Backbone as a printed PyTorch tensor [residue, N CA C, xyz], in Angstrom:
tensor([[[ 33.8120,  33.4620, -67.4370],
         [ 34.4310,  33.9240, -66.2040],
         [ 34.0350,  32.9860, -65.0640]],

        [[ 34.9540,  32.7780, -64.1500],
         [ 34.7060,  31.8550, -63.0490],
         [ 33.6910,  32.4580, -62.0810]],

        [[ 32.7060,  31.6480, -61.7270],
         [ 31.6860,  32.0520, -60.7540],
         [ 32.0250,  31.4310, -59.3990]],

        [[ 31.7670,  32.1970, -58.3390],
         [ 32.0650,  31.7290, -56.9850],
         [ 30.7830,  31.5980, -56.1820]],

        [[ 30.6810,  30.5470, -55.3800],
         [ 29.5240,  30.3350, -54.5210],
         [ 30.0020,  30.0620, -53.1030]],

        [[ 29.5620,  30.9290, -52.1940],
         [ 29.9620,  30.8080, -50.7980],
         [ 28.9460,  29.9780, -50.0150]],

        [[ 29.4290,  29.2500, -49.0080],
         [ 28.5500,  28.4720, -48.1360],
         [ 29.2380,  28.2490, -46.7990]],

        [[ 28.4550,  27.7440, -45.8530],
         [ 29.0250,  27.3670, -44.5690],
         [ 28.7190,  28.2910, -43.4180]],

        [[ 28.0530,  29.3930, -43.7040],
         [ 27.7190,  30.3140, -42.6210],
         [ 26.6540,  29.7600, -41.7000]],

        [[ 26.3880,  30.4980, -40.6350],
         [ 25.3580,  30.0760, -39.6910],
         [ 25.3760,  30.9050, -38.4360]],

        [[ 24.5960,  30.4590, -37.4750],
         [ 24.5100,  31.1210, -36.1730],
         [ 25.2900,  30.2950, -35.1580]],

        [[ 26.2740,  30.9200, -34.5340],
         [ 27.0820,  30.2360, -33.5320],
         [ 27.2320,  31.1200, -32.3050]],

        [[ 27.6670,  30.4950, -31.2240],
         [ 27.9190,  31.2430, -30.0010],
         [ 29.3630,  31.7270, -29.9720]],

        [[ 29.6260,  32.7720, -29.2080],
         [ 31.0170,  33.2440, -29.0670],
         [ 31.9400,  32.1170, -28.6360]],

        [[ 33.1100,  32.0650, -29.2630],
         [ 34.0810,  31.0290, -28.9540],
         [ 33.9960,  29.8030, -29.8330]],

        [[ 32.9150,  29.6690, -30.5720],
         [ 32.7610,  28.5100, -31.4460],
         [ 33.4570,  28.7240, -32.7920]],

        [[ 33.3740,  27.7050, -33.6390],
         [ 34.0720,  27.7280, -34.9190],
         [ 33.1120,  27.4910, -36.0840]],

        [[ 33.5280,  27.9620, -37.2490],
         [ 32.8340,  27.6890, -38.5020],
         [ 33.8800,  27.5530, -39.5990]],

        [[ 33.5380,  26.7930, -40.6290],
         [ 34.3890,  26.7540, -41.8160],
         [ 33.5570,  27.1510, -43.0190]],

        [[ 33.9800,  28.2060, -43.6740],
         [ 33.3170,  28.6670, -44.8810],
         [ 33.9810,  28.0430, -46.1000]],

        [[ 33.1770,  27.8100, -47.1300],
         [ 33.6840,  27.2700, -48.3800],
         [ 33.3230,  28.1890, -49.5330]],

        [[ 34.2060,  28.2750, -50.4810],
         [ 33.9820,  29.0570, -51.6980],
         [ 34.2460,  28.1280, -52.8690]],

        [[ 33.1840,  27.6850, -53.5060],
         [ 33.2940,  26.7630, -54.6300],
         [ 33.2990,  27.5420, -55.9350]],

        [[ 34.2700,  27.2500, -56.7760],
         [ 34.3950,  27.9390, -58.0640],
         [ 33.8880,  27.0560, -59.1960]],

        [[ 33.3680,  27.7040, -60.2210],
         [ 32.8240,  26.9660, -61.3680],
         [ 33.9180,  26.4830, -62.3160]],

        [[ 35.1220,  26.9530, -62.1060],
         [ 36.2350,  26.5440, -62.9420],
         [ 37.5120,  26.4850, -62.1380]],

        [[ 38.5940,  26.2810, -62.8240],
         [ 39.8730,  26.1370, -62.1470],
         [ 40.2970,  27.4170, -61.4400]],

        [[ 40.8030,  27.2570, -60.2210],
         [ 41.2980,  28.4040, -59.4510],
         [ 42.8150,  28.3660, -59.3080]],

        [[ 43.4550,  27.4040, -59.9290],
         [ 44.8860,  27.1950, -59.6960],
         [ 45.7380,  28.4190, -60.0440]],

        [[ 45.2780,  29.2270, -60.9760],
         [ 46.0570,  30.3940, -61.3680],
         [ 45.3990,  31.7030, -60.9550]],

        [[ 44.3740,  31.5990, -60.1290],
         [ 43.6490,  32.8160, -59.7200],
         [ 44.2650,  33.4020, -58.4640]],

        [[ 44.8840,  34.5470, -58.6480],
         [ 45.4540,  35.3410, -57.5560],
         [ 45.2750,  36.8160, -57.9240]],

        [[ 44.9890,  37.6830, -56.9850],
         [ 44.6680,  37.3590, -55.6010],
         [ 43.2580,  36.7790, -55.4790]],

        [[ 43.0100,  36.1160, -54.3820],
         [ 41.7020,  35.5350, -54.1220],
         [ 41.5280,  35.4300, -52.6160]],

        [[ 40.3850,  35.8760, -52.1410],
         [ 40.2430,  35.8460, -50.6970],
         [ 38.8430,  36.0550, -50.2040]],

        [[ 38.7460,  36.2480, -48.9140],
         [ 37.4830,  36.4480, -48.2230],
         [ 37.3650,  37.8800, -47.7270]],

        [[ 36.1740,  38.4280, -47.9180],
         [ 35.8380,  39.7510, -47.4360],
         [ 34.5690,  39.6290, -46.6100]],

        [[ 34.2840,  40.6340, -45.8330],
         [ 33.0340,  40.6260, -45.0640],
         [ 32.4530,  42.0300, -44.9810]],

        [[ 31.1520,  42.0500, -44.8120],
         [ 30.4600,  43.3260, -44.6700],
         [ 29.4130,  43.2060, -43.5850]],

        [[ 29.5910,  43.9950, -42.5490],
         [ 28.6280,  44.0470, -41.4550],
         [ 27.6190,  45.1620, -41.7290]],

        [[ 26.4400,  45.0730, -41.1330],
         [ 25.4240,  46.1140, -41.3540],
         [ 25.9500,  47.5070, -41.0410]],

        [[ 25.7880,  48.4160, -41.9820],
         [ 26.2020,  49.7940, -41.7730],
         [ 27.6940,  50.0350, -41.8910]],

        [[ 28.4310,  49.0070, -42.2930],
         [ 29.8840,  49.1640, -42.4130],
         [ 30.3410,  48.8490, -43.8260]],

        [[ 31.5310,  49.3000, -44.1560],
         [ 32.0990,  49.0220, -45.4650],
         [ 32.6210,  47.5880, -45.5190]],

        [[ 32.6720,  47.0580, -46.7330],
         [ 33.2470,  45.7400, -46.9170],
         [ 34.7360,  45.8030, -46.5870]],

        [[ 35.2180,  44.7860, -45.8850],
         [ 36.6200,  44.7670, -45.4980],
         [ 37.2520,  43.4200, -45.8130]],

        [[ 38.5520,  43.4770, -46.0520],
         [ 39.3040,  42.2540, -46.2930],
         [ 39.4170,  41.4610, -44.9980]],

        [[ 39.1980,  40.1450, -45.0930],
         [ 39.4000,  39.2600, -43.9470],
         [ 40.7190,  38.5120, -44.1200]],

        [[ 40.8540,  37.8210, -45.2440],
         [ 42.0590,  37.0440, -45.5290],
         [ 42.1220,  36.7890, -47.0190]],

        [[ 43.3250,  36.6980, -47.5500],
         [ 43.4420,  36.4820, -48.9810],
         [ 44.7670,  35.8410, -49.3390]],

        [[ 44.7500,  35.1150, -50.4460],
         [ 45.9780,  34.6640, -51.0840],
         [ 46.4110,  35.7830, -52.0360]],

        [[ 47.6000,  36.3170, -51.7970],
         [ 48.1120,  37.3650, -52.6660],
         [ 49.0030,  36.7980, -53.7600]],

        [[ 49.4250,  35.5750, -53.5730],
         [ 50.2600,  34.8850, -54.5320],
         [ 50.4460,  33.4590, -54.0600]],

        [[ 51.2090,  32.6740, -54.8210],
         [ 51.4400,  31.2890, -54.4350],
         [ 52.1590,  31.2430, -53.0930]],

        [[ 51.5130,  30.6480, -52.1030],
         [ 52.1110,  30.5300, -50.7900],
         [ 52.1420,  31.8010, -49.9750]],

        [[ 51.4840,  32.8230, -50.4410],
         [ 51.5060,  34.1060, -49.7560],
         [ 50.0990,  34.5100, -49.3380]],

        [[ 49.9360,  34.8310, -48.0600],
         [ 48.6290,  35.2070, -47.5490],
         [ 48.7040,  36.5100, -46.7640]],

        [[ 47.5370,  37.1230, -46.6290],
         [ 47.4110,  38.3300, -45.8200],
         [ 46.1380,  38.2030, -44.9920]],

        [[ 46.1910,  38.7070, -43.7560],
         [ 45.0510,  38.6540, -42.8580],
         [ 44.7840,  40.0250, -42.2600]],

        [[ 43.5170,  40.2980, -41.9960],
         [ 43.1760,  41.4910, -41.2230],
         [ 43.6970,  41.3040, -39.8060]],

        [[ 44.1460,  42.3790, -39.1930],
         [ 44.6780,  42.2930, -37.8260],
         [ 43.6520,  41.7030, -36.8630]],

        [[ 42.3920,  41.9840, -37.1070],
         [ 41.3370,  41.5580, -36.1890],
         [ 41.1040,  40.0490, -36.1960]],

        [[ 41.6180,  39.3480, -37.2060],
         [ 41.3790,  37.9080, -37.2890],
         [ 42.6680,  37.0860, -37.2080]],

        [[ 43.8040,  37.7450, -37.1580],
         [ 45.0800,  37.0190, -37.0900],
         [ 45.1020,  36.0940, -35.8710]],

        [[ 45.5300,  34.8610, -36.1020],
         [ 45.5960,  33.8970, -35.0180],
         [ 44.2950,  33.1540, -34.7760]],

        [[ 43.2110,  33.6170, -35.3840],
         [ 41.9120,  32.9590, -35.2040],
         [ 41.3880,  32.3560, -36.5050]],

        [[ 41.6460,  33.0250, -37.6200],
         [ 41.1430,  32.5680, -38.9190],
         [ 42.3010,  32.0470, -39.7600]],

        [[ 41.9940,  31.0580, -40.6030],
         [ 42.9820,  30.5090, -41.5260],
         [ 42.3520,  30.3230, -42.8940]],

        [[ 42.9930,  30.8840, -43.9050],
         [ 42.5330,  30.6910, -45.2740],
         [ 43.3310,  29.5490, -45.8890]],

        [[ 42.6400,  28.7290, -46.6680],
         [ 43.3070,  27.6260, -47.3530],
         [ 42.6140,  27.3950, -48.6900]],

        [[ 43.2270,  26.6090, -49.5270],
         [ 42.6380,  26.3250, -50.8300],
         [ 42.9700,  24.9190, -51.2560]],

        [[ 42.0380,  24.3270, -51.9980],
         [ 42.2360,  23.0080, -52.5910],
         [ 42.0240,  23.1880, -54.0920]],

        [[ 43.1020,  23.3560, -54.8160],
         [ 42.9800,  23.6200, -56.2510],
         [ 42.3520,  22.4420, -56.9910]],

        [[ 42.5380,  21.2420, -56.4780],
         [ 41.9430,  20.0710, -57.1260],
         [ 40.4210,  20.0890, -57.0360]],

        [[ 39.9130,  20.7030, -55.9720],
         [ 38.4600,  20.8050, -55.7820],
         [ 37.9310,  22.1820, -56.1670]],

        [[ 38.8130,  23.0380, -56.6440],
         [ 38.4120,  24.4120, -57.0150],
         [ 37.6770,  25.1040, -55.8650]],

        [[ 38.2200,  24.9690, -54.6860],
         [ 37.5500,  25.4980, -53.4980],
         [ 38.5390,  26.2220, -52.5900]],

        [[ 38.0910,  27.3400, -52.0580],
         [ 38.8450,  28.0930, -51.0570],
         [ 38.0610,  28.0380, -49.7530]],

        [[ 38.7710,  27.8870, -48.6660],
         [ 38.1360,  27.7620, -47.3540],
         [ 38.5620,  28.8990, -46.4370]],

        [[ 37.7150,  29.1320, -45.4380],
         [ 38.0810,  30.0370, -44.3540],
         [ 37.6820,  29.3610, -43.0450]],

        [[ 38.6830,  28.8960, -42.3170],
         [ 38.4430,  28.3020, -40.9980],
         [ 38.4390,  29.4270, -39.9770]],

        [[ 37.3350,  29.5330, -39.2730],
         [ 37.1700,  30.6080, -38.3030],
         [ 37.0130,  30.0110, -36.9140]],

        [[ 37.9680,  30.2800, -36.0500],
         [ 37.9340,  29.7850, -34.6730],
         [ 37.7730,  30.9450, -33.6950]],

        [[ 37.3850,  30.6220, -32.4980],
         [ 37.2240,  31.6300, -31.4350],
         [ 36.4130,  32.8250, -31.9230]],

        [[ 35.2910,  32.5300, -32.5050],
         [ 34.4720,  33.5990, -33.0910],
         [ 33.9560,  34.5670, -32.0370]],

        [[ 33.8590,  35.8160, -32.4570],
         [ 33.4110,  36.8950, -31.5820],
         [ 32.1710,  37.5540, -32.1860]],

        [[ 31.3700,  38.2110, -31.3740],
         [ 30.1950,  38.9050, -31.9220],
         [ 30.5620,  39.8930, -33.0320]],

        [[ 31.7200,  40.5190, -32.9340],
         [ 32.1300,  41.4860, -33.9570],
         [ 32.5170,  40.8300, -35.2800]],

        [[ 32.5480,  39.5140, -35.3240],
         [ 32.7710,  38.8080, -36.5910],
         [ 31.4730,  38.6470, -37.3880]],

        [[ 30.3660,  39.0310, -36.7870],
         [ 29.0770,  38.9290, -37.4700],
         [ 29.0660,  39.7820, -38.7290]],

        [[ 28.7620,  39.1620, -39.8620],
         [ 28.7760,  39.8500, -41.1520],
         [ 28.3600,  38.8650, -42.2440]],

        [[ 28.1710,  39.4020, -43.4270],
         [ 28.0490,  38.5570, -44.6150],
         [ 29.4570,  38.3980, -45.1840]],

        [[ 29.8460,  37.1730, -45.4130],
         [ 31.1810,  36.8760, -45.8930],
         [ 31.1260,  36.5270, -47.3820]],

        [[ 32.0210,  37.1490, -48.1330],
         [ 32.0890,  36.9610, -49.5770],
         [ 33.4690,  36.4490, -49.9760]],

        [[ 33.4580,  35.5850, -50.9540],
         [ 34.6960,  35.1590, -51.5880],
         [ 34.8590,  36.0270, -52.8320]],

        [[ 36.0690,  36.4940, -53.0890],
         [ 36.2160,  37.4500, -54.1780],
         [ 37.5890,  37.3850, -54.8100]],

        [[ 37.6260,  37.7400, -56.0780],
         [ 38.8690,  37.8820, -56.8150],
         [ 38.5960,  38.7830, -58.0110]],

        [[ 39.5780,  39.5670, -58.4250],
         [ 39.3990,  40.3720, -59.6360],
         [ 39.1880,  39.5110, -60.8830]],

        [[ 39.5090,  38.2190, -60.7580],
         [ 39.4290,  37.3250, -61.9010],
         [ 38.1910,  36.4320, -61.8620]],

        [[ 37.2610,  36.7390, -60.9480],
         [ 36.0750,  35.8950, -60.8070],
         [ 34.8910,  36.7530, -60.3830]],

        [[ 33.7230,  36.1390, -60.4020],
         [ 32.4990,  36.8240, -60.0210],
         [ 32.0200,  36.2620, -58.6850]],

        [[ 31.8570,  37.1230, -57.7020],
         [ 31.4200,  36.6900, -56.3760],
         [ 29.9770,  36.2280, -56.3760]],

        [[ 29.6560,  35.4240, -55.3580],
         [ 28.2910,  34.9920, -55.1720],
         [ 27.5330,  35.9290, -54.2590]],

        [[ 26.4880,  35.3800, -53.6160],
         [ 25.6200,  36.1870, -52.7570],
         [ 26.1680,  36.3210, -51.3470]],

        [[ 27.2360,  35.6170, -51.0580],
         [ 27.7870,  35.6620, -49.7160],
         [ 27.1100,  34.6590, -48.7930]],

        [[ 27.6730,  34.5130, -47.6120],
         [ 27.0950,  33.6310, -46.6080],
         [ 27.1000,  34.3580, -45.2660]],

        [[ 25.9730,  34.3070, -44.5820],
         [ 25.8020,  35.0540, -43.3420],
         [ 26.4300,  34.3050, -42.1730]],

        [[ 27.2350,  35.0210, -41.4180],
         [ 27.7960,  34.5030, -40.1720],
         [ 27.2900,  35.3790, -39.0380]],

        [[ 26.6430,  34.7580, -38.0730],
         [ 26.1370,  35.4810, -36.9170],
         [ 26.6950,  34.8440, -35.6570]],

        [[ 27.3570,  35.6570, -34.8550],
         [ 27.9400,  35.1860, -33.6050],
         [ 27.2070,  35.8720, -32.4600]],

        [[ 26.4600,  35.0900, -31.7200],
         [ 25.6280,  35.6720, -30.6680],
         [ 25.3220,  34.6240, -29.6130]],

        [[ 25.2390,  35.0870, -28.3820],
         [ 24.8560,  34.1890, -27.2940],
         [ 23.3570,  34.2470, -27.0630]]])
């Protein structure tokens, strides 16, 4: 089964940007759905953005216009470009798919 490893998190100030990466141990070209989720302290895990099919994406309302999900099948990697970050974006971000095993996540903290 394909293993996923998330990276790219960190501590940033409000308004700044980060790009998260999700590296897979095998080919992701046929893996759908596949996307990013996040979990903040004391809250349930929620969908951030995902590929639901070839060329088809879905975003949480709270991140529309600020976050962009992309994938490079040649590199077996999925990305999440996060712009105009807000304190409420603070969470552990996970890459996930029913066809793969998620990693430990990557912490994103937005604070001044």
